[in-house]
Amino acid sequence: MDQALVTQLGDELYEALAQRKTVTPLSSRHADITIEDGYHIQQRLIARRLEAGEKVVGKKIGVTSQAVMNMLGVGQPDFGWLLDGMVYNEGESIPMDGLIQPKAEGEIAFVLKRDLLGPGISNADVLAATAGVMACFEIVDSRIENWKIKIQDTVADNASCGVFVLGDRLVDPRDVDLSTCGMILEKNGEIVGTGAGAATMGSPVNAVAWLANTLGRLGIPLKAGEVILSGALAAMVPVVKGDNLRVTIGGIGGCSVRFV
Amino acid sequence: MKLDQATIAQLAEHLENCELKARDTPKITDEHSAMDWDDAYAIQDEIRRRKIARGSRVAGLKAGLTSFAKMKQMGVGTPVFGFLPDYGAVPEGGTITVDELIHPRIEPEIVFVMKHALKGPGCHIGAVLAATDFVMPGLEVIDSRYRDFKFDLKSVIADNTSSARFVVGARIKPAATLDLRTLGVVLEKNGAIVALGAGAAVLGHPATAVAMLANHLGARGEEIPAGAMIFSGGITEAVAAGRGDNITLRIHELGSVACKFV
């Protein structure tokens, strides 16, 4: 895919995001689009947001469960960028008019105290560089109509990131078994999903190490102070205006959010 | 009660023979559509009486159909209850002989061992936790005697809620020190993760299943005796297992438990 087309598609996704509308899947218009093309388009989309004044606050890892990998026909996760405009905190309300077709995922967020630059990053490096872990919601959203995404579409669309919500407890990762800690997702008081840390590539630590090594090959570090969303612990749940959600993670804490 | 004693005895003998000989059968409500809940438990009681008369002991009690999703699907508001015969016990890391079973499936569960007796009605989570000695991880092997898993709830109760084999892990913890709702479970078959969940998948809290069991027994003039071991219900979907499969269950704070199908 040539640079002109990459720029055009990145701009198209940026405009869709800014105007809260959807576009037809890029993969249906450009049958030969590769995952690498997707990342180039994502870069253009992020560059537009940074030009508009946003700042990078972290990264997210997506497609971390075997079920979603199978659905999208891939053998590895994807990633996207977290910007300051996406941040919400425990108990805050998210206006629906800022989103298009949101869905909620319960996740474990890592907050780094040291840079991580791959390749060669092991789980030990990740844990040593982690200031703490938090319960969080990732509110995924898609600028592709009706979520009709192939892997190339979601990669180009910043890994379908919408906004995210952080809990209010930071827990030392040495005090939690991140692979077996359980997750409960409740919507309007009803349990709509349960899961465990191992849902993300066997352990959320594996997912962060994967990201550090993948970005390291491009010379990009995970930076001290950044938030890394490590992937969904259960299937995502659609949300509408008025919904009240809570995620609780064993040994870590919880996080609530309302959609208004 | 809609069935007479002779029919109950005959159905109990038929279902127990299916279990002991690893033979499947059409669901019993096909021929006895009038059967009610009391009949279903009366058939299960008769199976228990037959086993005890033959020298078996009851090693534990169990709750089944404990997820909100499954209860909604079957149109009921309470789980089903059964018992675990002593010969179903498999040591931690032990083997399960596939030829002795029909179409076994595995469920990851939190197991309660009671310090004090519990008698309903009126039992709640607090009463259960106060009466619990400790909890531990458990694998239940269920094996419905019904052909192709075609059954209804009354048939399942009569069939001792598909009880077959059970394995418990050696790591025990006092329930009061754990948040049983957020204990994560990871079920692995031959090293690959096949199911994931958290304790809350059982009725919002696994102790609720034990409270409901105490209330169910209380209504029949019975109780959960001190020392009883209780399998509180599958936290994930049941997973099919066959010859050669290695099963490992890991539970947050409770270690792991494993078995092998041969």
Tab-separated table of C-alpha atoms in Angstrom, chain A residues 175-177 179-184 186 190-191 194-199 202 233 248-251, chain B residues 68 72 179 181-186 193 196-201 203-205 235 250-253:
chain	number	residue	atom	x	y	z
A	175	ASP	CA	1.106	-9.709	45.868
A	176	VAL	CA	-1.268	-11.136	43.233
A	177	ASP	CA	-1.323	-14.305	41.177
A	179	SER	CA	-2.843	-15.730	36.057
A	180	THR	CA	-5.568	-17.080	38.371
A	181	CYS	CA	-7.097	-13.902	39.789
A	182	GLY	CA	-10.812	-13.949	38.972
A	183	MET	CA	-12.799	-11.220	37.231
A	184	ILE	CA	-16.509	-10.470	37.625
A	186	GLU	CA	-21.659	-6.826	36.297
A	190	GLU	CA	-26.447	-8.610	37.060
A	191	ILE	CA	-23.371	-10.767	36.501
A	194	THR	CA	-16.655	-13.998	34.742
A	195	GLY	CA	-13.084	-14.816	33.804
A	196	ALA	CA	-9.544	-15.046	35.087
A	197	GLY	CA	-6.167	-13.485	34.323
A	198	ALA	CA	-5.109	-16.446	32.208
A	199	ALA	CA	-7.640	-15.355	29.542
A	202	GLY	CA	-2.102	-17.398	29.662
A	233	LEU	CA	-10.511	-11.182	30.736
A	248	THR	CA	-14.128	-6.692	40.283
A	249	ILE	CA	-10.784	-8.479	40.117
A	250	GLY	CA	-9.599	-10.832	42.884
A	251	GLY	CA	-6.710	-9.426	44.896
B	68	PHE	CA	-27.884	-18.063	36.496
B	72	LYS	CA	-32.812	-19.224	33.265
B	179	ASP	CA	-13.215	-13.639	48.645
B	181	ARG	CA	-16.591	-14.474	44.450
B	182	THR	CA	-13.386	-13.334	42.815
B	183	LEU	CA	-11.414	-16.577	42.983
B	184	GLY	CA	-10.450	-17.195	39.364
B	185	VAL	CA	-10.447	-20.696	37.907
B	186	VAL	CA	-8.360	-21.843	34.965
B	193	ILE	CA	-6.740	-23.483	28.552
B	196	LEU	CA	-12.078	-19.755	32.592
B	197	GLY	CA	-14.296	-18.166	35.198
B	198	ALA	CA	-14.612	-16.812	38.714
B	199	GLY	CA	-16.450	-18.050	41.824
B	200	ALA	CA	-19.308	-15.597	41.319
B	201	ALA	CA	-20.439	-17.673	38.323
B	203	LEU	CA	-25.194	-18.122	42.040
B	204	GLY	CA	-23.210	-14.916	42.636
B	205	HIS	CA	-21.277	-16.614	45.474
B	235	ILE	CA	-17.902	-22.449	37.679
B	250	ARG	CA	-5.859	-23.980	38.971
B	251	ILE	CA	-7.812	-21.828	41.414
B	252	HIS	CA	-6.636	-18.484	42.753
B	253	GLU	CA	-5.292	-18.895	46.319
